[in-house]
PDB file of C-alpha atoms in Angstrom:
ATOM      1  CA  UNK A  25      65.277   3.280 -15.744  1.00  0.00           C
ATOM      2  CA  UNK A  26      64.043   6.887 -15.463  1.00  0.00           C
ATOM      3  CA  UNK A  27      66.794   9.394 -15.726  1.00  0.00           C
ATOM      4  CA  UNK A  28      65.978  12.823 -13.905  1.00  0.00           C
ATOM      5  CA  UNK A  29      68.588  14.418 -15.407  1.00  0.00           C
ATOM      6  CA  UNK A  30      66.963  14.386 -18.862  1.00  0.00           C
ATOM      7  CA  UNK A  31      63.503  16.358 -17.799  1.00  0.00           C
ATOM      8  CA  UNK A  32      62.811  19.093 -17.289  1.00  0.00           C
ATOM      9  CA  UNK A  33      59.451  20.818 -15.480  1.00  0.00           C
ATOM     10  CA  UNK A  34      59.268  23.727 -17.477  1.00  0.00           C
ATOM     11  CA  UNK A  35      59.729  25.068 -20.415  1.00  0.00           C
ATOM     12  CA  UNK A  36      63.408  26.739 -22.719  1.00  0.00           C
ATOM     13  CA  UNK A  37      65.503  24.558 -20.583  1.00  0.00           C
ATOM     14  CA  UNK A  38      67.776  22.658 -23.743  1.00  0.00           C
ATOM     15  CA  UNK A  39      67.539  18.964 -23.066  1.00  0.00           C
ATOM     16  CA  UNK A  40      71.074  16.883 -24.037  1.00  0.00           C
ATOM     17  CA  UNK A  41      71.320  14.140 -25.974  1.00  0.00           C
ATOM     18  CA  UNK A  42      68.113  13.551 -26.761  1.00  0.00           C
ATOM     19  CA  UNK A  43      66.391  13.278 -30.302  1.00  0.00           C
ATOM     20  CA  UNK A  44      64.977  17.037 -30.743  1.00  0.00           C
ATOM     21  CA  UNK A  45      62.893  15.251 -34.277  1.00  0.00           C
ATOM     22  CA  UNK A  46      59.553  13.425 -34.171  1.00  0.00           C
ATOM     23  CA  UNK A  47      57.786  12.974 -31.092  1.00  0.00           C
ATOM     24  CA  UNK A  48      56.660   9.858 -28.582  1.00  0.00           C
ATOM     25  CA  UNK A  49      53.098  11.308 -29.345  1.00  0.00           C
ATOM     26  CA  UNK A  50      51.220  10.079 -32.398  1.00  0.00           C
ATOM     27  CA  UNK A  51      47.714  10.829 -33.290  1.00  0.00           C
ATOM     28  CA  UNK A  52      46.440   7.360 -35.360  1.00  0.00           C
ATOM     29  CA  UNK A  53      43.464   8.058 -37.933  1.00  0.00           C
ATOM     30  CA  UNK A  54      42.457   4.322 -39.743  1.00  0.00           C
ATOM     31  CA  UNK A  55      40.896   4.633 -43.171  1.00  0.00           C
ATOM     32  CA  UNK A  56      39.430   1.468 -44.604  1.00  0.00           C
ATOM     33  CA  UNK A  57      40.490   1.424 -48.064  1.00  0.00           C
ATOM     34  CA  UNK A  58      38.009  -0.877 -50.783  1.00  0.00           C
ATOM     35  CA  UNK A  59      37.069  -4.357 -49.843  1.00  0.00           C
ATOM     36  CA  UNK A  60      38.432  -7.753 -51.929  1.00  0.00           C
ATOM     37  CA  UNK A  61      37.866  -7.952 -55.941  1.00  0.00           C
ATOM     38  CA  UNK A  62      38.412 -10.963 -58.153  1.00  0.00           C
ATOM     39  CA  UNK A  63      39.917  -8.872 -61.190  1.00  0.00           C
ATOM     40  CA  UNK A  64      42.919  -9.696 -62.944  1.00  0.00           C
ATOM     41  CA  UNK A  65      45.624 -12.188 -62.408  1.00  0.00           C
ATOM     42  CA  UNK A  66      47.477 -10.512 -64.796  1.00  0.00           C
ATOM     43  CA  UNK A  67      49.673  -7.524 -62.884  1.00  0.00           C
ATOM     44  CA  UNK A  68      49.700  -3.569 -64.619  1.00  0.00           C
ATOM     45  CA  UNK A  69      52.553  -2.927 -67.059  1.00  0.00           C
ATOM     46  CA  UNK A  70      54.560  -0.673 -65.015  1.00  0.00           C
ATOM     47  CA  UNK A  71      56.939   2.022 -66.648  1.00  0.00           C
ATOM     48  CA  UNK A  72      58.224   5.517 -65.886  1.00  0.00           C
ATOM     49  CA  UNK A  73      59.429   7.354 -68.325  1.00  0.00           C
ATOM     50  CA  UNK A  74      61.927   9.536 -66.606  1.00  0.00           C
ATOM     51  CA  UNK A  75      64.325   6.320 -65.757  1.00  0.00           C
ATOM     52  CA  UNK A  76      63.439   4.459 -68.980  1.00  0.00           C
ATOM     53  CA  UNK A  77      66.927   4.520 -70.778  1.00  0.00           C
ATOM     54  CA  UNK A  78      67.494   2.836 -67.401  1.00  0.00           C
ATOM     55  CA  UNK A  79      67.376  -0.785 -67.308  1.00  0.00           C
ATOM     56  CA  UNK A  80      64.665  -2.556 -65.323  1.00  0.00           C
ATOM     57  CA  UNK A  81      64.868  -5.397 -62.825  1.00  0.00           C
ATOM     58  CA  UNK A  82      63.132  -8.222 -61.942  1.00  0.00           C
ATOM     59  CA  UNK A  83      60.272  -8.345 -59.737  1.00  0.00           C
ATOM     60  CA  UNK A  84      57.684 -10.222 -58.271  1.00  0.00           C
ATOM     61  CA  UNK A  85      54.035  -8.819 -58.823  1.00  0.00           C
ATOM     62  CA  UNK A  86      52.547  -9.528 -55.525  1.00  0.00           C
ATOM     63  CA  UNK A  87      48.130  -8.885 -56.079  1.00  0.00           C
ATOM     64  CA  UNK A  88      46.456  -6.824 -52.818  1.00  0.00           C
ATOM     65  CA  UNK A  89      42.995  -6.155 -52.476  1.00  0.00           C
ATOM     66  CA  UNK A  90      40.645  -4.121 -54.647  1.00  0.00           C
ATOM     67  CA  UNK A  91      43.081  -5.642 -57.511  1.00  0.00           C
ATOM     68  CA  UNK A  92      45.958  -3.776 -56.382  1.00  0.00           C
ATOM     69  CA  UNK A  93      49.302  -4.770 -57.397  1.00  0.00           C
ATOM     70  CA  UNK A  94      53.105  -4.163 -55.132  1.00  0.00           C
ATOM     71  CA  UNK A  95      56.263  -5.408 -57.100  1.00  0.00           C
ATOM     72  CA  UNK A  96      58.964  -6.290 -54.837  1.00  0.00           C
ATOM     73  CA  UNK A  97      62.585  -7.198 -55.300  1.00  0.00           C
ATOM     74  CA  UNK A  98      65.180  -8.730 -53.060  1.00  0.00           C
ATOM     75  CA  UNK A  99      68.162  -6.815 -55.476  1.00  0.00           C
ATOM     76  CA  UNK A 100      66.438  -3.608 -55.460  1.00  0.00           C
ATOM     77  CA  UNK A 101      64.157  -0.780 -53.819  1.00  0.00           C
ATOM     78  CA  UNK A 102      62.355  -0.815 -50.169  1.00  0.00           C
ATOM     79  CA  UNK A 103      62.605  -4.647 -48.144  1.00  0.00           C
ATOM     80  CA  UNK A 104      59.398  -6.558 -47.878  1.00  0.00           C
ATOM     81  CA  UNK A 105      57.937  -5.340 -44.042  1.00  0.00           C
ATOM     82  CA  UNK A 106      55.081  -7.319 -42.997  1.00  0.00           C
ATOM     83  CA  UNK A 107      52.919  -7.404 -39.591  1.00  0.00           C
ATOM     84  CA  UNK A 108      53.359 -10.377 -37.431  1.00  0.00           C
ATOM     85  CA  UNK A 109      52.346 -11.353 -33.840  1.00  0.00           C
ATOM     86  CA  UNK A 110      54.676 -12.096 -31.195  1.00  0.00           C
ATOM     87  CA  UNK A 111      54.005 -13.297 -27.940  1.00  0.00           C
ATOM     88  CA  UNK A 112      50.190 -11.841 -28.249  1.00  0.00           C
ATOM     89  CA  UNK A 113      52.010  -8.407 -29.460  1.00  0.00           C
ATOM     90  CA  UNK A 114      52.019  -6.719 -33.264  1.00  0.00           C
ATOM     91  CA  UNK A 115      55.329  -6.547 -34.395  1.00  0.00           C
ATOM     92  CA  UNK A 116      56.646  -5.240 -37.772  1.00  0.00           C
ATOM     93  CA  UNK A 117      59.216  -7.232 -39.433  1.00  0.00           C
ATOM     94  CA  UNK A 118      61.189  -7.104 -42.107  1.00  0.00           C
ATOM     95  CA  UNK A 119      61.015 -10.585 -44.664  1.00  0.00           C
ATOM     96  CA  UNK A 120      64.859 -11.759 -45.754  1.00  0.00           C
ATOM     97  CA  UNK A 121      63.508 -12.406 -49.155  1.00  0.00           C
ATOM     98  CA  UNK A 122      60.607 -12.143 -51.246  1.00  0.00           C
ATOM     99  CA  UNK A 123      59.743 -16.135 -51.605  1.00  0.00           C
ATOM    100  CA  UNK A 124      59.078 -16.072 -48.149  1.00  0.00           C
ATOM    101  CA  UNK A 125      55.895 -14.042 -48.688  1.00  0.00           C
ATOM    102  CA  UNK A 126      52.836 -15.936 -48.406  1.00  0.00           C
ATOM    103  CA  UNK A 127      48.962 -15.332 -49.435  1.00  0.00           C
ATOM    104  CA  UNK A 128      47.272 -14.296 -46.125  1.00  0.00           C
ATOM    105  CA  UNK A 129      50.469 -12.082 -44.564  1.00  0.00           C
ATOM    106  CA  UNK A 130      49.660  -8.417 -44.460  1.00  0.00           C
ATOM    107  CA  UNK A 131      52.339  -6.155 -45.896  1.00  0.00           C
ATOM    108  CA  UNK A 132      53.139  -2.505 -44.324  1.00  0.00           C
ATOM    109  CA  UNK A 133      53.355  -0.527 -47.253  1.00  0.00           C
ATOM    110  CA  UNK A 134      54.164   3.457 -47.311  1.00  0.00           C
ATOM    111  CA  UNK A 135      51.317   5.550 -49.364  1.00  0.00           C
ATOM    112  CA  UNK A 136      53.450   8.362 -49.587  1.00  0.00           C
ATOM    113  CA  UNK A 137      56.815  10.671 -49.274  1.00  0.00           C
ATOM    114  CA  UNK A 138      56.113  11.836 -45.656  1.00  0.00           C
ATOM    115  CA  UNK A 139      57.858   8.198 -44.637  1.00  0.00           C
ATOM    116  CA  UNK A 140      60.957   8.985 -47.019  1.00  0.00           C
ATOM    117  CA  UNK A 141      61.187  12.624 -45.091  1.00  0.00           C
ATOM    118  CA  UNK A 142      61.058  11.130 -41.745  1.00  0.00           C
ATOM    119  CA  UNK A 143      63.626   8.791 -41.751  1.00  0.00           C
ATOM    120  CA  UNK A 144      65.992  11.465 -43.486  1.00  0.00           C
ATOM    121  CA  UNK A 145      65.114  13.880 -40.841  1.00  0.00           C
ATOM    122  CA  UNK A 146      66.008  11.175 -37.695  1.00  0.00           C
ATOM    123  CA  UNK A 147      68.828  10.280 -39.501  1.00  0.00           C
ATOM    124  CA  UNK A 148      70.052  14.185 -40.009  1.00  0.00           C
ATOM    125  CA  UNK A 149      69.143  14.574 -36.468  1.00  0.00           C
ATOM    126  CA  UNK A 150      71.464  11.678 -35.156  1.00  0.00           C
ATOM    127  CA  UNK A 151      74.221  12.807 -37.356  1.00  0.00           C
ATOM    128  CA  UNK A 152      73.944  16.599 -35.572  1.00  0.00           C
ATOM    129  CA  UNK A 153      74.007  15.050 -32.572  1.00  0.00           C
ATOM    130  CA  UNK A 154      76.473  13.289 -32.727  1.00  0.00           C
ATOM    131  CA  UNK A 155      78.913  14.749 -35.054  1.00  0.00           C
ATOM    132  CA  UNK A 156      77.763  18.244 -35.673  1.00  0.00           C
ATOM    133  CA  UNK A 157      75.489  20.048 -38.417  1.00  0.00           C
ATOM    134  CA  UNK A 158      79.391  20.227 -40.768  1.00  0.00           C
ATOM    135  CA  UNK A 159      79.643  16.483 -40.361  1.00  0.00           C
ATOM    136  CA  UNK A 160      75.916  16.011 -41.227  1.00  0.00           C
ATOM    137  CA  UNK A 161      76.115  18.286 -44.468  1.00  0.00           C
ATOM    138  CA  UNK A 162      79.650  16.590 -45.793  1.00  0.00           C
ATOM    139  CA  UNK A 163      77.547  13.212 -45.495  1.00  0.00           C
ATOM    140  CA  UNK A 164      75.002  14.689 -47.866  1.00  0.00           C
ATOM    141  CA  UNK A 165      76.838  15.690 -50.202  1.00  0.00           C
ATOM    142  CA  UNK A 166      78.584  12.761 -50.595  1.00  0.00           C
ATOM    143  CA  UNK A 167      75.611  10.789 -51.277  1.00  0.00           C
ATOM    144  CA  UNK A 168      74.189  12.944 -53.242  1.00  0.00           C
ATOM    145  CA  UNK A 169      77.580  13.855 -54.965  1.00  0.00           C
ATOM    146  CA  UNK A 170      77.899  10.237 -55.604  1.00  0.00           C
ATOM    147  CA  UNK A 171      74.224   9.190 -56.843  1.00  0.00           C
ATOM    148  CA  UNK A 172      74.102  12.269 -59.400  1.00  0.00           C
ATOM    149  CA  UNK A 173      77.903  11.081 -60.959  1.00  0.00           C
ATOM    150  CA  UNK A 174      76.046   7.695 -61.182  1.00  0.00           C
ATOM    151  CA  UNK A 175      73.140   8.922 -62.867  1.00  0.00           C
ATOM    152  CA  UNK A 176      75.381  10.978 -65.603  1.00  0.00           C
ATOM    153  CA  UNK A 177      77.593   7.892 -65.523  1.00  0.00           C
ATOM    154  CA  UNK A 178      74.190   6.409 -67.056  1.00  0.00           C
ATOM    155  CA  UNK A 179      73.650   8.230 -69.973  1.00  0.00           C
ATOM    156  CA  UNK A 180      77.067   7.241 -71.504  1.00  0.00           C
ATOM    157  CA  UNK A 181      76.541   5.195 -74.243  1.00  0.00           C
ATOM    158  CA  UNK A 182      80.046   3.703 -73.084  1.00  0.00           C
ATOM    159  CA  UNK A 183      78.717   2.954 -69.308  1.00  0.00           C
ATOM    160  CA  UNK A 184      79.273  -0.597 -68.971  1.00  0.00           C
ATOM    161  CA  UNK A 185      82.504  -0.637 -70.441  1.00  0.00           C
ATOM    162  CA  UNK A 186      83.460   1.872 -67.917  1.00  0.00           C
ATOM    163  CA  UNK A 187      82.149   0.075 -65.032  1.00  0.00           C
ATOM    164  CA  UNK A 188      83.661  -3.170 -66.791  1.00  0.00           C
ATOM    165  CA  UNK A 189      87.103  -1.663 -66.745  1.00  0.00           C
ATOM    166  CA  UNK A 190      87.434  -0.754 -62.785  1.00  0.00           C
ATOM    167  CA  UNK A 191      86.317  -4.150 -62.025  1.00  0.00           C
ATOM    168  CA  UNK A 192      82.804  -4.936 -62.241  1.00  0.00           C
ATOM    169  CA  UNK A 193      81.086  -7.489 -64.084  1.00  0.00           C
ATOM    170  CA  UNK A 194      77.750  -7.377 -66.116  1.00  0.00           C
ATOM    171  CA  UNK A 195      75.488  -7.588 -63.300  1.00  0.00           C
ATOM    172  CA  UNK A 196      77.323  -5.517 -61.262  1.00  0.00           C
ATOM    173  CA  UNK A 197      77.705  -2.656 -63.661  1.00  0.00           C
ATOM    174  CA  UNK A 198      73.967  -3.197 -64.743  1.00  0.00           C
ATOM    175  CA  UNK A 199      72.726  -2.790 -61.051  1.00  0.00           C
ATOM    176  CA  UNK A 200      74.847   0.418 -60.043  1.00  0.00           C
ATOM    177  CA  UNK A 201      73.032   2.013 -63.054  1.00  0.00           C
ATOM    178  CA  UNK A 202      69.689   1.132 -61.859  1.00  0.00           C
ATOM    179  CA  UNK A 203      70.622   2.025 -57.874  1.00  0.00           C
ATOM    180  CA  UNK A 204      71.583   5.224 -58.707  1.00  0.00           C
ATOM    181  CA  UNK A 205      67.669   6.310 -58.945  1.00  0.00           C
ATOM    182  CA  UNK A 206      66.544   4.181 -56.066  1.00  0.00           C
ATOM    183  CA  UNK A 207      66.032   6.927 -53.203  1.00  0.00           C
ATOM    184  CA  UNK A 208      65.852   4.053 -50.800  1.00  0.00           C
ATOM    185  CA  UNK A 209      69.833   3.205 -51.552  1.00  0.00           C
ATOM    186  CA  UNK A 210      72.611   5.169 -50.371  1.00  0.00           C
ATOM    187  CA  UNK A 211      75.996   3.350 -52.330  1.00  0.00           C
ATOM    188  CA  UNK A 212      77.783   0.393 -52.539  1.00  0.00           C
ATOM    189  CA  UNK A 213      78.253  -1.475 -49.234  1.00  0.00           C
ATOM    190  CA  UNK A 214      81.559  -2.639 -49.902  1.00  0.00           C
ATOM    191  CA  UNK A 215      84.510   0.081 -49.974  1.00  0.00           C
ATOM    192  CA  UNK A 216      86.499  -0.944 -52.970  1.00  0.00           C
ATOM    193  CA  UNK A 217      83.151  -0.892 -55.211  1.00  0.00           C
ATOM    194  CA  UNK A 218      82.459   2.380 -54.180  1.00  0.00           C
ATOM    195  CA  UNK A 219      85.843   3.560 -55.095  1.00  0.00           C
ATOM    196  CA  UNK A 220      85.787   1.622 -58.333  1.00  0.00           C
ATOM    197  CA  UNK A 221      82.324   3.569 -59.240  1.00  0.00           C
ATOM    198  CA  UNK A 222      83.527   7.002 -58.399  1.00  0.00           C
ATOM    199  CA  UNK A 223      86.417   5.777 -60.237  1.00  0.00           C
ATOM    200  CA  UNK A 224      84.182   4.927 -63.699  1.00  0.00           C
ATOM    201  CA  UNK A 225      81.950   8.062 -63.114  1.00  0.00           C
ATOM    202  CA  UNK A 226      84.994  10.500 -62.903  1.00  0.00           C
ATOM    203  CA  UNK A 227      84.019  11.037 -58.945  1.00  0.00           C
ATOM    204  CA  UNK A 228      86.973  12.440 -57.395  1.00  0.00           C
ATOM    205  CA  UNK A 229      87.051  10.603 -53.316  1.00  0.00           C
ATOM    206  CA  UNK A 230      89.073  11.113 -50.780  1.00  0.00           C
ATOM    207  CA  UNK A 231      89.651   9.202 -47.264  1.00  0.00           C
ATOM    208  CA  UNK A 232      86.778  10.828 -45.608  1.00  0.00           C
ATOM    209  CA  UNK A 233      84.512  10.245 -48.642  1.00  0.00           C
ATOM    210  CA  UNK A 234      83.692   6.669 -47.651  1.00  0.00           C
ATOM    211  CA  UNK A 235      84.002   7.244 -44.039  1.00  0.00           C
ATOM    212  CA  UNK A 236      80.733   9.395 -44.709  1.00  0.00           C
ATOM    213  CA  UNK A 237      78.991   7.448 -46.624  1.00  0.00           C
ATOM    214  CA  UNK A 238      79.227   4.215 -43.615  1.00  0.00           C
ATOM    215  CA  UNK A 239      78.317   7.092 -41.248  1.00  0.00           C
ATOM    216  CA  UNK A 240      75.400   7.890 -43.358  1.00  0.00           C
ATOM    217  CA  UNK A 241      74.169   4.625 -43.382  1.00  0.00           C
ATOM    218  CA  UNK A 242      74.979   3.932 -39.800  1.00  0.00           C
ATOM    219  CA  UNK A 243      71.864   7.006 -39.205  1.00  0.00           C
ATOM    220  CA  UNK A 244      69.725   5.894 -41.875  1.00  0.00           C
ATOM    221  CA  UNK A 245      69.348   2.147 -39.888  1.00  0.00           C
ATOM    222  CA  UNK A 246      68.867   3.783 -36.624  1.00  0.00           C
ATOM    223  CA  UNK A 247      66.235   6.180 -38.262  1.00  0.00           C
ATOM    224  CA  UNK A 248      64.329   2.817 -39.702  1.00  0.00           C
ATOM    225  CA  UNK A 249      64.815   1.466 -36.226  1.00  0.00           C
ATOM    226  CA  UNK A 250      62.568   4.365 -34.599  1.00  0.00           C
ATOM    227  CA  UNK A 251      60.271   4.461 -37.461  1.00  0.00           C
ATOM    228  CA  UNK A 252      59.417   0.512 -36.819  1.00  0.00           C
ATOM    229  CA  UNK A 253      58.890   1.371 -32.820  1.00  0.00           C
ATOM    230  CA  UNK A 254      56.379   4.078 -33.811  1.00  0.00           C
ATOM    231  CA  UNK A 255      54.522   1.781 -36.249  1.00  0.00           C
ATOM    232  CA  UNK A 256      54.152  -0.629 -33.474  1.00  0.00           C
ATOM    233  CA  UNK A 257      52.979   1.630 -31.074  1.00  0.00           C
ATOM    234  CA  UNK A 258      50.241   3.208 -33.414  1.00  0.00           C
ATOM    235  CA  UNK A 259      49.336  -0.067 -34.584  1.00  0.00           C
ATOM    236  CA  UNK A 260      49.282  -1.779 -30.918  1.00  0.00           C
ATOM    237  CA  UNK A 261      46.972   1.385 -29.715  1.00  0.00           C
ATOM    238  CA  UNK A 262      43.755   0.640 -32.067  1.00  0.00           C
ATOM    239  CA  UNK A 263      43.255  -3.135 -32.560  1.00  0.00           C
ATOM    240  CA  UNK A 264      40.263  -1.327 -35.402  1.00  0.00           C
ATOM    241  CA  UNK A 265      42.469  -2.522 -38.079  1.00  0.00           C
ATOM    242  CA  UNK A 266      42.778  -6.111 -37.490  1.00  0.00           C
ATOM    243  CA  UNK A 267      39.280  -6.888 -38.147  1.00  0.00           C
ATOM    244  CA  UNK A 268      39.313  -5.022 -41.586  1.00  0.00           C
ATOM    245  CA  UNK A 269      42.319  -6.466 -42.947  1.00  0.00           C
ATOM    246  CA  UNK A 270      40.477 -10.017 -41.737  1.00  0.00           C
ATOM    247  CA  UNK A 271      37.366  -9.139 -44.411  1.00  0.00           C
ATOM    248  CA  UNK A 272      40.090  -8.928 -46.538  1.00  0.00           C
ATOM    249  CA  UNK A 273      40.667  -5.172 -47.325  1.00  0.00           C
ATOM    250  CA  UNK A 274      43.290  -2.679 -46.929  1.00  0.00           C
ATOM    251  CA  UNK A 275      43.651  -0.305 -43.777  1.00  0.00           C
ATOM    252  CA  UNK A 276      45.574   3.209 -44.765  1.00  0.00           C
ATOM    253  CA  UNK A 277      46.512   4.438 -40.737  1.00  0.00           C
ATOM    254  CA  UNK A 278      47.781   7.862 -40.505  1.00  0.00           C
ATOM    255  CA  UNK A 279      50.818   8.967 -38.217  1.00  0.00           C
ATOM    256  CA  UNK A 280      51.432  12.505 -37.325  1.00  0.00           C
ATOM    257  CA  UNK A 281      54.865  13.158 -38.750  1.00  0.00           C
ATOM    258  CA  UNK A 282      54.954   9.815 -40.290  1.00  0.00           C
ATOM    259  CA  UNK A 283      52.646  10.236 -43.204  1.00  0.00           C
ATOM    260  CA  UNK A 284      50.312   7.240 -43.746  1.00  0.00           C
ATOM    261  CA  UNK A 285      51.043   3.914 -43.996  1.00  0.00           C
ATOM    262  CA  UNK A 286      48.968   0.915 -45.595  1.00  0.00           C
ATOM    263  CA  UNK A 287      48.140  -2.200 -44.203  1.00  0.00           C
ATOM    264  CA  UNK A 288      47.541  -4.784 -46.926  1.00  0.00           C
ATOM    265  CA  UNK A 289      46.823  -8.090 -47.142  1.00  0.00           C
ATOM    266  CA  UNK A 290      48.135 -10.693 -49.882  1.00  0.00           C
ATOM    267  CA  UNK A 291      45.790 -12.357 -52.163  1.00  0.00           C
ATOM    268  CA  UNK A 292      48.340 -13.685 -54.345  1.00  0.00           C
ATOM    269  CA  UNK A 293      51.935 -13.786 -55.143  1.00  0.00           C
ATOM    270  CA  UNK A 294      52.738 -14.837 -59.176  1.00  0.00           C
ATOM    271  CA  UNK A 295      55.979 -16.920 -59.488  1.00  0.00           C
ATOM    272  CA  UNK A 296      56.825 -15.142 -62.889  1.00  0.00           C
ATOM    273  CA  UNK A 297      58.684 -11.705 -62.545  1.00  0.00           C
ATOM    274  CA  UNK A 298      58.607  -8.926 -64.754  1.00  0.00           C
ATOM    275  CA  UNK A 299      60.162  -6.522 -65.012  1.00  0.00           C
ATOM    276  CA  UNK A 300      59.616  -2.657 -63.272  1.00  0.00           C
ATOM    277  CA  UNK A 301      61.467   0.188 -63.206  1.00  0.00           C
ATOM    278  CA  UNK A 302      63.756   0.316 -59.917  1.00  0.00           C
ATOM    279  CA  UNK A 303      62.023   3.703 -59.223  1.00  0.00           C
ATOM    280  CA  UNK A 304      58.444   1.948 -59.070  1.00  0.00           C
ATOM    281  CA  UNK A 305      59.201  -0.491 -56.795  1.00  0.00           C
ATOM    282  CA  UNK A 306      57.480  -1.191 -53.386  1.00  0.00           C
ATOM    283  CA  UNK A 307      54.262   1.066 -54.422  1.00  0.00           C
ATOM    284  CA  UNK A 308      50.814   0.333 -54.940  1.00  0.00           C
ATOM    285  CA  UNK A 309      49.762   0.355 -58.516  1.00  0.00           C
ATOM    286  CA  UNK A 310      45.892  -0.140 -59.486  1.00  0.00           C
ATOM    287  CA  UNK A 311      45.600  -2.842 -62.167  1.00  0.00           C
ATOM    288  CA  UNK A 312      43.387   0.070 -63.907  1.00  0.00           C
ATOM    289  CA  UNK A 313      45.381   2.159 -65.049  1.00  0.00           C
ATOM    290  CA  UNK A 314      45.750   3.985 -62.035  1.00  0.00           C
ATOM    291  CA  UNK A 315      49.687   3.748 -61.762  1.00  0.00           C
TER     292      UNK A 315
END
């Protein structure tokens, strides 16, 4: 329903309640990246060297085109979005867990940071809005507060027994460690786990502390929400892509204030994981040495 009282006809009159990020304009740009190659089965030894004392998790090496590799796990780093068609429209979903990922489905992969530094901004932006820029900047620094503790936490040689003592098993304990260098997490969803982590990392919380953290993640969903409806848009404007990714090869599309996303299609998925560090997850690696 159109609302009159949020337009305006000219110019420096403040609009309220209304996003001031991003913009319902997008200029698209498709770049077709290298066509199919029939190199390796065997996926690129992954490793980064500023989370190695950091232990990895288990992934599944999924191959792309021009023997280009994506490792992708349902415990860790970005979900699994892939491009589907719905009633004759493109649609961008998100898959509940990597076994459903078939040869043929094209996965919507970000190329770069600009992605990251749009859904922080939208979420920011719906914070201010709604809360205020003080509100905004306590939820910050909780997070961030909270991920650094974890990452010192880390480099205890006594970690796990820590994490052990407040109440978390093995696999629990293990997994915090690795989260806390996954930008794409924000904490533990669960209130007494967060408490119980601050607790091992010598955090100190208070009431508000996890009341900004759901808040937090509360903007960060309706951020992702926005950034799906763009993708949709850009991708329902230029139907250019469809018959590239059909050849098979991969389509890198541009977004203004988006970044660039890539649009790739799966040759293969290998049923044995291996094991990548949570930071490389849910990027393209080149099977040559190019990771």
């Amino acid at each position: 329903k159109f609302d009159p009282n949020r337009y305006v006809a000219w110019p420096g009159v403040e609009l309220q309640n209304v996003s001031i990020s991003g913009s319902t304009y997008f200029a698209i740009e498709i770049e077709r990246l290298s066509e199919i190659s029939y190199g390796s089965s065997t996926p690129p030894i992954i490793i980064d060297a500023a989370t190695g004392h950091i232990a990895p998790v288990k992934a599944t090496p999924i191959k792309l085109t021009n023997d280009t590799w994506i490792f992708l796990s349902d415990e860790s780093g970005p979900s699994a979005n892939f491009v589907d068609i719905d009633d004759f429209d493109v649609v961008v979903r998100e898959s509940s867990s990597i076994k459903k990922l078939t040869p043929g489905m094209i996965l919507v992969v970000r190329d770069n940071d600009a992605g990251r530094s749009f859904l922080e901004e939208e979420a920011m932006n719906w914070i201010v809005e709604r809360d205020g820029s003080d509100q905004m900047n306590k939820s910050i620094q909780v997070r961030d507060s909270f991920r650094k503790a974890v990452q010192e936490l880390g480099k205890d040689q006594f970690c796990l027994s820590k994490l052990r003592a407040v109440g978390l098993d093995e696999a629990q304990a293990t997994r915090r460690l690795r989260l806390a260098y996954d930008t794409n997490h924000i904490a533990p969803q669960e209130k007494e786990e967060f408490l119980a982590v601050c607790t091992a990392a010598g955090m100190h919380t208070n009431d508000n502390d996890w009341k900004n953290i759901v808040l937090l993640r509360t903007a960060f969903r309706q951020a992702g929400h926005r950034a799906r409806k763009l993708l949709e848009q850009a991708i329902q404007s230029d139907s250019t892509w469809q018959g590239v990714v059909e050849t098979p090869a991969m389509v890198k599309i541009s977004l203004s204030g988006m970044g660039s996303i890539v649009l790739a299609p799966i040759i293969d998925v290998l049923q044995t994981q291996v094991e990548v560090p949570v930071s490389r997850l849910g990027q393209l690696h080149a099977a040559k040495g190019n990771s």
